[in-house]
Amino acid sequence: MEFQASDAEIKRAKKLHSVLLFDFIVIHVFIFVLAISMIKSTYIPLIVMVVLSLSSLGFVIFKAKQSVSNEPCHFVRCHNLLAAKRARLFLILFLVTGSFTAFMLLGGAQLGISKITTYALAGGIGQLPFMVALLVLVVLEFDAEHQCKSSKIPGAALALDVKSKTS
């Protein structure tokens, strides 16, 4: 849906999409690669990645909840709600797959599973679906940010705004 948005409204609407893209690309791609390369010597980059990601996802969800009651512009509110929905989805995925991966890597030997099987399960069941979903979310967020720049509201965002008004 086309919307006549000012530059200030576009900037406010793009803010949470930008935070999510930063989380997806910088934190979960670049810092993850750093963490994996250093995992034999230290877990600090992995812990930093988790803390930064949880902080940025929490920020997106918190700001979107604030915008439901405080944001007068329909355009900004719709984009914020869409970003929050994707942040919640990613948070659930991150916690489930991350917990499984950590369980396999840290507790696989106690279950009597060989080291190679533990790595295969952690990577194949824990990280592969996560990385595929991450790729899909990156594409969706780039599209949402582009629509934001073009003063468009995605249909999914309109439905979220209507749903938030009724509840």
PDB file of C-alpha atoms in Angstrom:
ATOM      1  CA  MET A   1       0.000   0.000   0.000  1.00  0.00           C
ATOM      2  CA  GLU A   2       1.331   3.427  -0.945  1.00  0.00           C
ATOM      3  CA  PHE A   3       1.620   5.986   1.819  1.00  0.00           C
ATOM      4  CA  GLN A   4       2.660   9.630   1.795  1.00  0.00           C
ATOM      5  CA  ALA A   5       5.463   9.578   4.349  1.00  0.00           C
ATOM      6  CA  SER A   6       7.803  12.416   5.192  1.00  0.00           C
ATOM      7  CA  ASP A   7      11.551  11.948   5.409  1.00  0.00           C
ATOM      8  CA  ALA A   8      11.372  11.987   9.216  1.00  0.00           C
ATOM      9  CA  GLU A   9       8.717   9.260   9.215  1.00  0.00           C
ATOM     10  CA  ILE A  10      10.732   7.133   6.789  1.00  0.00           C
ATOM     11  CA  LYS A  11      13.789   7.524   9.004  1.00  0.00           C
ATOM     12  CA  ARG A  12      11.825   6.470  12.115  1.00  0.00           C
ATOM     13  CA  ALA A  13      10.267   3.524  10.277  1.00  0.00           C
ATOM     14  CA  LYS A  14      13.639   2.344   8.935  1.00  0.00           C
ATOM     15  CA  LYS A  15      15.322   2.409  12.337  1.00  0.00           C
ATOM     16  CA  LEU A  16      14.193  -0.995  13.604  1.00  0.00           C
ATOM     17  CA  HIS A  17      14.721  -2.646  10.219  1.00  0.00           C
ATOM     18  CA  SER A  18      18.311  -1.355  10.299  1.00  0.00           C
ATOM     19  CA  VAL A  19      18.859  -2.723  13.801  1.00  0.00           C
ATOM     20  CA  LEU A  20      17.589  -6.130  12.708  1.00  0.00           C
ATOM     21  CA  LEU A  21      19.784  -6.147   9.615  1.00  0.00           C
ATOM     22  CA  PHE A  22      22.781  -5.234  11.775  1.00  0.00           C
ATOM     23  CA  ASP A  23      21.936  -8.114  14.104  1.00  0.00           C
ATOM     24  CA  PHE A  24      21.446 -10.584  11.281  1.00  0.00           C
ATOM     25  CA  ILE A  25      24.473  -9.653   9.183  1.00  0.00           C
ATOM     26  CA  VAL A  26      27.126  -8.269  11.512  1.00  0.00           C
ATOM     27  CA  ILE A  27      26.411 -10.188  14.684  1.00  0.00           C
ATOM     28  CA  HIS A  28      25.204 -13.517  13.314  1.00  0.00           C
ATOM     29  CA  VAL A  29      27.460 -13.756  10.311  1.00  0.00           C
ATOM     30  CA  PHE A  30      30.706 -11.926  11.047  1.00  0.00           C
ATOM     31  CA  ILE A  31      30.939 -12.405  14.815  1.00  0.00           C
ATOM     32  CA  PHE A  32      29.702 -16.002  14.451  1.00  0.00           C
ATOM     33  CA  VAL A  33      32.532 -16.773  12.017  1.00  0.00           C
ATOM     34  CA  LEU A  34      34.978 -15.176  14.467  1.00  0.00           C
ATOM     35  CA  ALA A  35      33.512 -17.197  17.334  1.00  0.00           C
ATOM     36  CA  ILE A  36      33.706 -20.468  15.414  1.00  0.00           C
ATOM     37  CA  SER A  37      37.321 -19.823  14.451  1.00  0.00           C
ATOM     38  CA  MET A  38      38.246 -19.214  18.103  1.00  0.00           C
ATOM     39  CA  ILE A  39      36.021 -21.829  19.768  1.00  0.00           C
ATOM     40  CA  LYS A  40      38.912 -24.148  20.670  1.00  0.00           C
ATOM     41  CA  SER A  41      40.714 -21.414  22.624  1.00  0.00           C
ATOM     42  CA  THR A  42      37.900 -19.271  24.078  1.00  0.00           C
ATOM     43  CA  TYR A  43      34.121 -18.951  24.249  1.00  0.00           C
ATOM     44  CA  ILE A  44      34.196 -15.154  24.697  1.00  0.00           C
ATOM     45  CA  PRO A  45      33.265 -14.214  21.083  1.00  0.00           C
ATOM     46  CA  LEU A  46      30.384 -16.694  21.246  1.00  0.00           C
ATOM     47  CA  ILE A  47      29.154 -15.162  24.506  1.00  0.00           C
ATOM     48  CA  VAL A  48      29.535 -11.644  23.061  1.00  0.00           C
ATOM     49  CA  MET A  49      27.513 -12.704  20.012  1.00  0.00           C
ATOM     50  CA  VAL A  50      24.683 -14.036  22.175  1.00  0.00           C
ATOM     51  CA  VAL A  51      24.607 -10.961  24.428  1.00  0.00           C
ATOM     52  CA  LEU A  52      24.689  -8.500  21.516  1.00  0.00           C
ATOM     53  CA  SER A  53      22.006 -10.388  19.635  1.00  0.00           C
ATOM     54  CA  LEU A  54      19.673 -10.692  22.622  1.00  0.00           C
ATOM     55  CA  SER A  55      20.180  -6.991  23.345  1.00  0.00           C
ATOM     56  CA  SER A  56      19.393  -5.875  19.812  1.00  0.00           C
ATOM     57  CA  LEU A  57      16.370  -8.176  19.498  1.00  0.00           C
ATOM     58  CA  GLY A  58      15.095  -6.993  22.865  1.00  0.00           C
ATOM     59  CA  PHE A  59      15.556  -3.381  21.764  1.00  0.00           C
ATOM     60  CA  VAL A  60      13.514  -3.970  18.594  1.00  0.00           C
ATOM     61  CA  ILE A  61      10.692  -5.683  20.486  1.00  0.00           C
ATOM     62  CA  PHE A  62      10.665  -3.020  23.219  1.00  0.00           C
ATOM     63  CA  LYS A  63      10.630  -0.090  20.770  1.00  0.00           C
ATOM     64  CA  ALA A  64       7.845  -1.685  18.725  1.00  0.00           C
ATOM     65  CA  LYS A  65       5.714  -2.134  21.841  1.00  0.00           C
ATOM     66  CA  GLN A  66       6.290   1.510  22.664  1.00  0.00           C
ATOM     67  CA  SER A  67       5.314   2.581  19.168  1.00  0.00           C
ATOM     68  CA  VAL A  68       1.918   0.880  19.416  1.00  0.00           C
ATOM     69  CA  SER A  69       0.842   3.354  22.076  1.00  0.00           C
ATOM     70  CA  ASN A  70       3.101   6.338  21.377  1.00  0.00           C
ATOM     71  CA  GLU A  71       3.540   6.535  17.596  1.00  0.00           C
ATOM     72  CA  PRO A  72       0.953   8.728  15.859  1.00  0.00           C
ATOM     73  CA  CYS A  73       2.047   7.781  12.320  1.00  0.00           C
ATOM     74  CA  HIS A  74       0.375   4.688  10.887  1.00  0.00           C
ATOM     75  CA  PHE A  75       3.296   4.103   8.482  1.00  0.00           C
ATOM     76  CA  VAL A  76       5.938   4.024  11.220  1.00  0.00           C
ATOM     77  CA  ARG A  77       3.810   1.898  13.518  1.00  0.00           C
ATOM     78  CA  CYS A  78       3.207  -0.725  10.791  1.00  0.00           C
ATOM     79  CA  HIS A  79       6.904  -1.033   9.977  1.00  0.00           C
ATOM     80  CA  ASN A  80       7.843  -1.227  13.667  1.00  0.00           C
ATOM     81  CA  LEU A  81       5.313  -3.990  14.278  1.00  0.00           C
ATOM     82  CA  LEU A  82       6.623  -5.938  11.291  1.00  0.00           C
ATOM     83  CA  ALA A  83      10.197  -5.634  12.576  1.00  0.00           C
ATOM     84  CA  ALA A  84       9.080  -6.778  16.041  1.00  0.00           C
ATOM     85  CA  LYS A  85       7.284  -9.815  14.628  1.00  0.00           C
ATOM     86  CA  ARG A  86      10.414 -10.853  12.779  1.00  0.00           C
ATOM     87  CA  ALA A  87      12.564 -10.166  15.838  1.00  0.00           C
ATOM     88  CA  ARG A  88      10.339 -12.416  17.992  1.00  0.00           C
ATOM     89  CA  LEU A  89      10.444 -15.157  15.359  1.00  0.00           C
ATOM     90  CA  PHE A  90      14.218 -14.905  15.148  1.00  0.00           C
ATOM     91  CA  LEU A  91      14.557 -14.837  18.951  1.00  0.00           C
ATOM     92  CA  ILE A  92      12.593 -18.071  19.296  1.00  0.00           C
ATOM     93  CA  LEU A  93      14.600 -19.703  16.519  1.00  0.00           C
ATOM     94  CA  PHE A  94      17.862 -18.442  18.009  1.00  0.00           C
ATOM     95  CA  LEU A  95      17.045 -19.770  21.478  1.00  0.00           C
ATOM     96  CA  VAL A  96      15.799 -23.176  20.298  1.00  0.00           C
ATOM     97  CA  THR A  97      18.585 -23.941  17.829  1.00  0.00           C
ATOM     98  CA  GLY A  98      21.238 -22.334  20.018  1.00  0.00           C
ATOM     99  CA  SER A  99      20.158 -24.386  23.022  1.00  0.00           C
ATOM    100  CA  PHE A 100      20.207 -27.582  20.990  1.00  0.00           C
ATOM    101  CA  THR A 101      23.637 -26.781  19.571  1.00  0.00           C
ATOM    102  CA  ALA A 102      25.053 -25.932  23.002  1.00  0.00           C
ATOM    103  CA  PHE A 103      23.508 -29.069  24.486  1.00  0.00           C
ATOM    104  CA  MET A 104      25.057 -31.224  21.779  1.00  0.00           C
ATOM    105  CA  LEU A 105      28.492 -29.607  21.917  1.00  0.00           C
ATOM    106  CA  LEU A 106      28.739 -29.467  25.698  1.00  0.00           C
ATOM    107  CA  GLY A 107      26.777 -32.583  26.635  1.00  0.00           C
ATOM    108  CA  GLY A 108      27.109 -34.950  23.701  1.00  0.00           C
ATOM    109  CA  ALA A 109      30.014 -36.844  25.213  1.00  0.00           C
ATOM    110  CA  GLN A 110      28.074 -37.436  28.460  1.00  0.00           C
ATOM    111  CA  LEU A 111      25.317 -39.074  26.399  1.00  0.00           C
ATOM    112  CA  GLY A 112      27.823 -41.468  24.889  1.00  0.00           C
ATOM    113  CA  ILE A 113      27.697 -39.897  21.429  1.00  0.00           C
ATOM    114  CA  SER A 114      30.945 -39.802  19.476  1.00  0.00           C
ATOM    115  CA  LYS A 115      32.619 -36.472  18.825  1.00  0.00           C
ATOM    116  CA  ILE A 116      32.003 -36.513  15.059  1.00  0.00           C
ATOM    117  CA  THR A 117      28.330 -37.411  15.558  1.00  0.00           C
ATOM    118  CA  THR A 118      27.990 -34.621  18.104  1.00  0.00           C
ATOM    119  CA  TYR A 119      29.402 -32.079  15.620  1.00  0.00           C
ATOM    120  CA  ALA A 120      27.205 -33.426  12.832  1.00  0.00           C
ATOM    121  CA  LEU A 121      24.052 -33.170  14.940  1.00  0.00           C
ATOM    122  CA  ALA A 122      24.964 -29.728  16.274  1.00  0.00           C
ATOM    123  CA  GLY A 123      25.675 -28.412  12.798  1.00  0.00           C
ATOM    124  CA  GLY A 124      23.027 -30.292  10.840  1.00  0.00           C
ATOM    125  CA  ILE A 125      20.068 -30.046  13.177  1.00  0.00           C
ATOM    126  CA  GLY A 126      21.140 -27.065  15.262  1.00  0.00           C
ATOM    127  CA  GLN A 127      22.813 -24.622  12.915  1.00  0.00           C
ATOM    128  CA  LEU A 128      21.739 -25.470   9.358  1.00  0.00           C
ATOM    129  CA  PRO A 129      18.023 -24.612   9.808  1.00  0.00           C
ATOM    130  CA  PHE A 130      19.070 -21.505  11.713  1.00  0.00           C
ATOM    131  CA  MET A 131      21.325 -20.300   8.895  1.00  0.00           C
ATOM    132  CA  VAL A 132      18.657 -20.951   6.252  1.00  0.00           C
ATOM    133  CA  ALA A 133      16.097 -19.003   8.291  1.00  0.00           C
ATOM    134  CA  LEU A 134      18.664 -16.255   8.814  1.00  0.00           C
ATOM    135  CA  LEU A 135      19.162 -15.968   5.060  1.00  0.00           C
ATOM    136  CA  VAL A 136      15.399 -15.747   4.497  1.00  0.00           C
ATOM    137  CA  LEU A 137      15.021 -13.102   7.208  1.00  0.00           C
ATOM    138  CA  VAL A 138      17.876 -11.036   5.750  1.00  0.00           C
ATOM    139  CA  VAL A 139      16.126 -10.993   2.377  1.00  0.00           C
ATOM    140  CA  LEU A 140      12.774 -10.112   3.976  1.00  0.00           C
ATOM    141  CA  GLU A 141      14.312  -7.313   6.021  1.00  0.00           C
ATOM    142  CA  PHE A 142      16.124  -5.840   3.015  1.00  0.00           C
ATOM    143  CA  ASP A 143      12.793  -5.878   1.181  1.00  0.00           C
ATOM    144  CA  ALA A 144      10.994  -4.252   4.129  1.00  0.00           C
ATOM    145  CA  GLU A 145      13.671  -1.559   4.334  1.00  0.00           C
ATOM    146  CA  HIS A 146      13.358  -0.931   0.591  1.00  0.00           C
ATOM    147  CA  GLN A 147       9.578  -0.678   0.898  1.00  0.00           C
ATOM    148  CA  CYS A 148      10.096   1.699   3.781  1.00  0.00           C
ATOM    149  CA  LYS A 149      12.307   3.929   1.625  1.00  0.00           C
ATOM    150  CA  SER A 150       9.629   3.813  -1.093  1.00  0.00           C
ATOM    151  CA  SER A 151       6.873   4.825   1.373  1.00  0.00           C
ATOM    152  CA  LYS A 152       5.100   1.483   1.047  1.00  0.00           C
ATOM    153  CA  ILE A 153       3.475  -0.557   3.768  1.00  0.00           C
ATOM    154  CA  PRO A 154       3.614  -4.350   3.297  1.00  0.00           C
ATOM    155  CA  GLY A 155       0.314  -6.198   3.601  1.00  0.00           C
ATOM    156  CA  ALA A 156       1.613  -8.215   6.542  1.00  0.00           C
ATOM    157  CA  ALA A 157       2.414  -4.997   8.399  1.00  0.00           C
ATOM    158  CA  LEU A 158      -1.096  -3.640   7.801  1.00  0.00           C
ATOM    159  CA  ALA A 159      -2.572  -6.817   9.253  1.00  0.00           C
ATOM    160  CA  LEU A 160      -0.329  -6.517  12.331  1.00  0.00           C
ATOM    161  CA  ASP A 161      -1.424  -2.928  12.935  1.00  0.00           C
ATOM    162  CA  VAL A 162      -5.107  -3.868  12.711  1.00  0.00           C
ATOM    163  CA  LYS A 163      -4.489  -6.816  15.048  1.00  0.00           C
ATOM    164  CA  SER A 164      -2.674  -4.591  17.584  1.00  0.00           C
ATOM    165  CA  LYS A 165      -5.581  -2.120  17.607  1.00  0.00           C
ATOM    166  CA  THR A 166      -8.119  -4.842  18.376  1.00  0.00           C
ATOM    167  CA  SER A 167      -6.159  -6.438  21.197  1.00  0.00           C
TER     168      SER A 167
END
